[in-house]
Short mmCIF file of C-alpha atoms in Angstrom, two decimals:
data_model
loop_
_atom_site.label_atom_id
_atom_site.label_comp_id
_atom_site.label_asym_id
_atom_site.label_seq_id
_atom_site.Cartn_x
_atom_site.Cartn_y
_atom_site.Cartn_z
CA UNK A 1 -58.58 204.86 110.82
CA UNK A 2 -57.34 203.11 113.93
CA UNK A 3 -55.65 204.73 116.94
CA UNK A 4 -52.28 203.20 117.71
CA UNK A 5 -52.01 203.91 121.43
CA UNK A 6 -53.32 201.37 123.92
CA UNK A 7 -55.71 202.75 126.50
CA UNK A 8 -53.84 203.29 129.80
CA UNK A 9 -56.76 201.97 131.84
CA UNK A 10 -56.67 199.01 134.23
CA UNK A 11 -60.42 198.75 134.89
CA UNK A 12 -62.00 196.59 132.14
CA UNK A 13 -65.37 198.37 132.20
CA UNK A 14 -63.82 201.82 131.92
CA UNK A 15 -61.44 200.64 129.20
CA UNK A 16 -64.30 199.15 127.20
CA UNK A 17 -66.39 202.30 127.53
CA UNK A 18 -63.51 204.54 126.41
CA UNK A 19 -62.64 202.21 123.54
CA UNK A 20 -66.23 202.30 122.30
CA UNK A 21 -66.28 206.09 122.42
CA UNK A 22 -62.93 206.32 120.66
CA UNK A 23 -64.44 204.26 117.85
CA UNK A 24 -67.25 206.82 117.66
CA UNK A 25 -64.67 209.61 117.49
CA UNK A 26 -62.96 207.81 114.61
CA UNK A 27 -66.24 207.61 112.70
CA UNK A 28 -66.96 211.30 113.24
CA UNK A 29 -63.41 212.22 112.34
CA UNK A 30 -63.77 210.38 109.04
CA UNK A 31 -66.91 212.37 108.29
CA UNK A 32 -65.21 215.63 109.31
CA UNK A 33 -62.34 215.23 106.83
CA UNK A 34 -64.59 214.23 103.91
CA UNK A 35 -64.83 216.60 100.94
CA UNK A 36 -66.75 216.38 97.65
CA UNK A 37 -63.67 217.43 95.70
CA UNK A 38 -61.60 214.29 95.06
CA UNK A 39 -58.16 215.87 95.42
CA UNK A 40 -59.08 217.69 98.60
CA UNK A 41 -60.72 214.56 100.00
CA UNK A 42 -57.61 212.46 99.36
CA UNK A 43 -55.29 215.06 100.86
CA UNK A 44 -57.53 215.68 103.89
CA UNK A 45 -57.79 211.97 104.63
CA UNK A 46 -54.05 211.46 104.18
CA UNK A 47 -52.94 211.89 107.79
CA UNK A 48 -56.21 210.84 109.38
CA UNK A 49 -56.06 207.50 107.58
CA UNK A 50 -52.43 207.03 108.62
CA UNK A 51 -53.63 206.55 112.21
CA UNK A 52 -51.75 208.15 115.07
CA UNK A 53 -51.81 208.05 118.83
CA UNK A 54 -55.13 209.89 119.23
CA UNK A 55 -53.88 210.91 122.66
CA UNK A 56 -55.76 214.22 122.57
CA UNK A 57 -59.25 212.76 122.02
CA UNK A 58 -58.33 209.96 124.42
CA UNK A 59 -57.53 212.54 127.10
CA UNK A 60 -60.77 214.38 126.32
CA UNK A 61 -62.79 211.21 126.84
CA UNK A 62 -60.87 210.27 129.96
CA UNK A 63 -61.24 213.70 131.58
CA UNK A 64 -64.97 213.56 130.79
CA UNK A 65 -65.23 210.50 133.04
CA UNK A 66 -64.86 212.90 135.96
CA UNK A 67 -68.42 214.02 135.07
CA UNK A 68 -71.04 212.76 132.67
CA UNK A 69 -68.84 211.33 129.93
CA UNK A 70 -71.84 210.13 127.93
CA UNK A 71 -72.88 213.63 126.84
CA UNK A 72 -72.75 213.98 123.04
CA UNK A 73 -70.85 217.25 123.30
CA UNK A 74 -67.88 215.29 124.67
CA UNK A 75 -67.54 213.40 121.38
CA UNK A 76 -67.73 216.66 119.45
CA UNK A 77 -64.96 218.09 121.63
CA UNK A 78 -62.79 215.01 121.06
CA UNK A 79 -63.18 215.39 117.28
CA UNK A 80 -62.35 219.11 117.49
CA UNK A 81 -59.04 218.62 119.27
CA UNK A 82 -57.93 215.88 116.86
CA UNK A 83 -58.95 217.93 113.82
CA UNK A 84 -56.95 220.85 115.20
CA UNK A 85 -53.96 218.58 115.78
CA UNK A 86 -54.15 217.09 112.29
CA UNK A 87 -54.40 220.55 110.74
CA UNK A 88 -51.28 221.67 112.61
CA UNK A 89 -49.35 218.63 111.34
CA UNK A 90 -49.90 219.64 107.71
CA UNK A 91 -48.38 223.02 108.48
CA UNK A 92 -45.57 221.68 110.69
CA UNK A 93 -44.38 219.21 108.09
CA UNK A 94 -44.11 221.95 105.47
CA UNK A 95 -42.13 224.20 107.82
CA UNK A 96 -39.86 221.37 108.99
CA UNK A 97 -39.51 219.78 105.52
CA UNK A 98 -40.40 216.45 107.12
CA UNK A 99 -40.45 213.67 104.49
CA UNK A 100 -42.48 211.21 106.57
CA UNK A 101 -45.40 211.40 108.97
CA UNK A 102 -46.90 208.31 110.61
CA UNK A 103 -44.97 206.05 108.27
CA UNK A 104 -46.35 207.66 105.12
CA UNK A 105 -44.98 210.42 102.88
CA UNK A 106 -45.91 213.83 104.26
CA UNK A 107 -48.71 215.60 102.40
CA UNK A 108 -46.34 218.21 100.98
CA UNK A 109 -44.20 215.41 99.53
CA UNK A 110 -47.25 214.09 97.66
CA UNK A 111 -49.15 217.25 96.67
CA UNK A 112 -46.70 220.09 97.29
CA UNK A 113 -46.46 222.80 99.93
CA UNK A 114 -49.41 224.92 98.78
CA UNK A 115 -51.89 222.04 98.85
CA UNK A 116 -50.61 220.85 102.24
CA UNK A 117 -50.96 224.32 103.78
CA UNK A 118 -54.43 224.87 102.35
CA UNK A 119 -55.64 221.44 103.48
CA UNK A 120 -54.41 222.29 106.96
CA UNK A 121 -56.42 225.51 106.75
CA UNK A 122 -59.50 223.56 105.64
CA UNK A 123 -59.22 221.25 108.63
CA UNK A 124 -58.87 224.22 110.97
CA UNK A 125 -62.06 225.56 109.38
CA UNK A 126 -63.86 222.27 110.00
CA UNK A 127 -62.73 222.31 113.64
CA UNK A 128 -63.97 225.90 113.98
CA UNK A 129 -67.36 225.04 112.48
CA UNK A 130 -67.77 222.18 114.96
CA UNK A 131 -66.67 224.18 117.99
CA UNK A 132 -69.13 226.96 117.07
CA UNK A 133 -71.96 224.54 117.92
CA UNK A 134 -70.58 224.15 121.45
CA UNK A 135 -71.04 227.77 122.46
CA UNK A 136 -69.04 230.99 122.86
CA UNK A 137 -66.90 229.75 125.76
CA UNK A 138 -65.69 226.85 123.65
CA UNK A 139 -64.99 229.19 120.73
CA UNK A 140 -62.90 231.47 122.96
CA UNK A 141 -60.91 228.54 124.35
CA UNK A 142 -60.31 227.16 120.86
CA UNK A 143 -59.24 230.59 119.57
CA UNK A 144 -56.82 231.05 122.47
CA UNK A 145 -55.39 227.60 121.87
CA UNK A 146 -54.97 228.27 118.15
CA UNK A 147 -53.19 231.53 118.98
CA UNK A 148 -50.76 229.66 121.24
CA UNK A 149 -50.13 227.03 118.56
CA UNK A 150 -49.17 229.78 116.12
CA UNK A 151 -47.03 231.60 118.68
CA UNK A 152 -45.20 228.40 119.51
CA UNK A 153 -44.41 227.74 115.87
CA UNK A 154 -43.42 231.38 115.34
CA UNK A 155 -41.07 231.47 118.32
CA UNK A 156 -39.55 228.15 117.28
CA UNK A 157 -38.88 229.58 113.83
CA UNK A 158 -37.42 232.86 115.11
CA UNK A 159 -35.40 231.35 117.95
CA UNK A 160 -34.43 232.90 121.28
CA UNK A 161 -33.68 236.60 121.53
CA UNK A 162 -30.11 237.73 122.27
CA UNK A 163 -29.38 236.96 125.91
CA UNK A 164 -32.42 234.70 126.31
CA UNK A 165 -31.82 231.24 127.77
CA UNK A 166 -32.27 228.81 124.83
CA UNK A 167 -33.53 226.02 127.10
CA UNK A 168 -36.15 228.25 128.74
CA UNK A 169 -37.16 229.51 125.30
CA UNK A 170 -37.55 225.95 124.05
CA UNK A 171 -39.70 224.93 127.01
CA UNK A 172 -42.00 227.89 126.28
CA UNK A 173 -42.20 226.78 122.64
CA UNK A 174 -43.23 223.30 123.80
CA UNK A 175 -45.79 224.79 126.16
CA UNK A 176 -47.42 226.77 123.36
CA UNK A 177 -46.92 224.50 120.35
CA UNK A 178 -47.72 221.14 121.97
CA UNK A 179 -48.99 221.46 125.54
CA UNK A 180 -51.65 224.10 124.86
CA UNK A 181 -53.79 221.74 122.77
CA UNK A 182 -53.30 218.84 125.17
CA UNK A 183 -54.41 221.07 128.03
CA UNK A 184 -57.46 222.14 126.02
CA UNK A 185 -58.23 218.49 125.27
CA UNK A 186 -58.47 217.75 128.98
CA UNK A 187 -60.36 220.97 129.73
CA UNK A 188 -62.93 220.31 126.99
CA UNK A 189 -63.55 216.79 128.27
CA UNK A 190 -64.28 217.92 131.81
CA UNK A 191 -66.11 221.04 130.61
CA UNK A 192 -68.62 219.26 128.42
CA UNK A 193 -69.11 216.52 130.99
CA UNK A 194 -70.45 219.16 133.38
CA UNK A 195 -67.53 219.31 135.82
CA UNK A 196 -66.95 222.27 138.12
CA UNK A 197 -64.48 225.07 137.22
CA UNK A 198 -61.91 223.83 139.74
CA UNK A 199 -61.86 220.40 138.06
CA UNK A 200 -61.46 222.06 134.66
CA UNK A 201 -58.44 224.00 135.92
CA UNK A 202 -56.96 220.87 137.51
CA UNK A 203 -57.12 218.72 134.39
CA UNK A 204 -55.93 221.60 132.18
CA UNK A 205 -52.90 222.06 134.44
CA UNK A 206 -52.25 218.33 134.16
CA UNK A 207 -52.54 218.53 130.36
CA UNK A 208 -50.18 221.49 130.14
CA UNK A 209 -47.42 219.67 131.98
CA UNK A 210 -47.95 216.29 130.40
CA UNK A 211 -47.81 217.98 127.00
CA UNK A 212 -44.30 219.25 127.72
CA UNK A 213 -43.29 215.82 129.03
CA UNK A 214 -44.71 214.22 125.89
CA UNK A 215 -42.63 216.40 123.57
CA UNK A 216 -39.46 215.91 125.61
CA UNK A 217 -40.03 212.17 125.33
CA UNK A 218 -40.48 212.63 121.57
CA UNK A 219 -37.10 214.39 121.43
CA UNK A 220 -35.56 211.23 122.85
CA UNK A 221 -37.56 208.90 120.61
CA UNK A 222 -36.51 210.87 117.52
CA UNK A 223 -32.91 209.87 118.22
CA UNK A 224 -33.23 206.43 119.78
CA UNK A 225 -36.07 204.66 117.99
CA UNK A 226 -36.33 202.84 114.69
CA UNK A 227 -37.96 205.06 112.07
CA UNK A 228 -39.90 202.04 110.79
CA UNK A 229 -41.63 201.85 114.18
CA UNK A 230 -42.24 205.57 114.75
CA UNK A 231 -43.21 206.45 111.19
CA UNK A 232 -40.78 209.36 111.18
CA UNK A 233 -37.32 209.77 109.72
CA UNK A 234 -34.86 209.76 112.66
CA UNK A 235 -32.95 213.01 112.94
CA UNK A 236 -35.21 215.12 110.71
CA UNK A 237 -34.97 217.95 113.25
CA UNK A 238 -31.18 217.70 113.17
CA UNK A 239 -31.13 217.99 109.39
CA UNK A 240 -33.45 221.02 109.41
CA UNK A 241 -31.60 222.60 112.36
CA UNK A 242 -34.79 222.58 114.44
CA UNK A 243 -33.81 222.83 118.13
CA UNK A 244 -34.54 219.91 120.44
CA UNK A 245 -33.69 219.49 124.11
CA UNK A 246 -30.73 217.08 123.64
CA UNK A 247 -29.09 219.48 121.16
CA UNK A 248 -29.71 222.50 123.39
CA UNK A 249 -28.21 220.74 126.40
CA UNK A 250 -25.22 219.69 124.30
CA UNK A 251 -24.67 223.26 123.09
CA UNK A 252 -24.91 224.51 126.67
CA UNK A 253 -22.19 222.09 127.73
CA UNK A 254 -19.98 222.78 124.73
CA UNK A 255 -20.14 226.54 125.37
CA UNK A 256 -19.14 226.24 129.03
CA UNK A 257 -15.59 227.01 130.12
CA UNK A 258 -13.50 223.87 130.10
CA UNK A 259 -15.96 222.01 127.87
CA UNK A 260 -14.92 218.56 126.73
CA UNK A 261 -13.37 218.58 123.22
CA UNK A 262 -15.70 215.71 122.26
CA UNK A 263 -18.74 217.88 123.00
CA UNK A 264 -17.39 220.71 120.85
CA UNK A 265 -16.62 218.28 118.04
CA UNK A 266 -20.14 216.90 118.20
CA UNK A 267 -21.62 220.40 117.99
CA UNK A 268 -19.45 221.04 114.93
CA UNK A 269 -20.78 217.83 113.38
CA UNK A 270 -24.38 218.88 114.04
CA UNK A 271 -23.68 222.30 112.51
CA UNK A 272 -22.25 220.75 109.35
CA UNK A 273 -24.20 219.88 106.22
CA UNK A 274 -26.46 216.95 107.10
CA UNK A 275 -28.14 216.83 103.72
CA UNK A 276 -26.89 213.36 102.84
CA UNK A 277 -28.33 210.28 104.52
CA UNK A 278 -24.83 209.17 105.51
CA UNK A 279 -24.06 212.47 107.27
CA UNK A 280 -27.41 212.43 109.07
CA UNK A 281 -26.95 208.82 110.18
CA UNK A 282 -23.52 209.68 111.58
CA UNK A 283 -24.90 212.66 113.50
CA UNK A 284 -27.85 210.70 114.93
CA UNK A 285 -25.58 207.84 115.99
CA UNK A 286 -23.16 210.20 117.74
CA UNK A 287 -25.86 212.13 119.59
CA UNK A 288 -27.83 208.99 120.45
CA UNK A 289 -25.11 207.71 122.80
CA UNK A 290 -24.45 211.07 124.49
CA UNK A 291 -25.69 211.51 128.04
CA UNK A 292 -27.71 214.61 127.07
CA UNK A 293 -30.28 212.11 125.78
CA UNK A 294 -30.55 210.61 129.26
CA UNK A 295 -30.76 214.11 130.73
CA UNK A 296 -33.66 214.89 128.39
CA UNK A 297 -35.40 211.68 129.41
CA UNK A 298 -34.97 212.65 133.07
CA UNK A 299 -36.57 216.03 132.37
CA UNK A 300 -39.51 214.29 130.74
CA UNK A 301 -39.97 212.07 133.79
CA UNK A 302 -39.72 215.10 136.08
CA UNK A 303 -42.36 216.99 134.10
CA UNK A 304 -44.65 213.95 134.11
CA UNK A 305 -44.30 213.86 137.88
CA UNK A 306 -45.29 217.52 138.04
CA UNK A 307 -48.33 216.69 135.88
CA UNK A 308 -49.38 213.92 138.25
CA UNK A 309 -48.98 216.29 141.20
CA UNK A 310 -51.55 218.57 139.54
CA UNK A 311 -54.12 215.80 140.02
CA UNK A 312 -53.92 215.92 143.82
CA UNK A 313 -57.26 217.80 144.25
CA UNK A 314 -59.17 215.10 142.34
CA UNK A 315 -60.87 212.34 144.32
CA UNK A 316 -59.09 209.00 144.37
CA UNK A 317 -60.59 206.44 142.03
CA UNK A 318 -60.42 204.75 138.65
CA UNK A 319 -60.34 207.94 136.59
CA UNK A 320 -57.54 209.54 138.60
CA UNK A 321 -55.58 206.28 138.41
CA UNK A 322 -56.10 206.20 134.65
CA UNK A 323 -54.83 209.78 134.31
CA UNK A 324 -51.70 208.82 136.25
CA UNK A 325 -51.24 205.81 133.96
CA UNK A 326 -51.76 208.12 130.97
CA UNK A 327 -48.85 210.28 132.17
CA UNK A 328 -46.64 207.25 132.79
CA UNK A 329 -47.41 205.78 129.36
CA UNK A 330 -46.41 208.95 127.52
CA UNK A 331 -43.01 209.03 129.18
CA UNK A 332 -42.41 205.27 129.12
CA UNK A 333 -42.30 205.51 125.31
CA UNK A 334 -38.84 207.04 125.67
CA UNK A 335 -37.48 204.34 127.99
#
């Protein structure tokens, strides 16, 4: 298992130290997803072995550099957040009917929905068992984060209430479904490195905002990048009618008085049957060149800037600079 995201760290000594600790996280993660039962072991290793960005454990380790990053509890915390993330992916792919994840067939495509859901549950259980060793405060934070993950998925599935702003609803979904765990990743790093409560709140606020920026950037990447590079099928969300920011902005424009006929025609295309590869390719190509994609990218950049502003109370230095670079790197993916 090898993380695919380069460390956003300019200082060679800090980069080497974080890289070494990420390797330790990988080893522990491999142990955490191991099961005696052969089928379960294969299914549990499926996504972990496919790699991934490992941005959550990376953020945990980086935030821990604000205190004593060498504490063993920091590594445990980094494993917990990645286990939680992996578990959520098994569930998400079932709900979204995603055929690919990290360049490999999704678990439900290989073993079926029931196995994928239960393996996700098993990984959540492993994360819970590990966090229990870190004390009641950690358990409460993990439970609250898990609750927000579920609420985010639930609200995404249900959609906005009548009269509710779809864009505001979507941003709240991103906050719960994606940003909550990224915020906890940063909080855990600082927490188990012995940082003060104000530092914990600062890095958690940074994580919350960078998590939203990260998902907005992903909305752009889903339309503009080569699936062979991202490991995902472009336009899967379009096919499954899962809302994304570009589509929501397009619908907002098309519903406005005096909307351009081309915008209304594109909405009609997106609302049509995209079950065939040809229809999906046409829809992705049409949306890809629309300026709502650029507007989504601008929102991602704006949210990343808000995340960086959260770091103002931290002392200047290598770690703060690395956190700023971390924010820039997440958004630059969509450039």
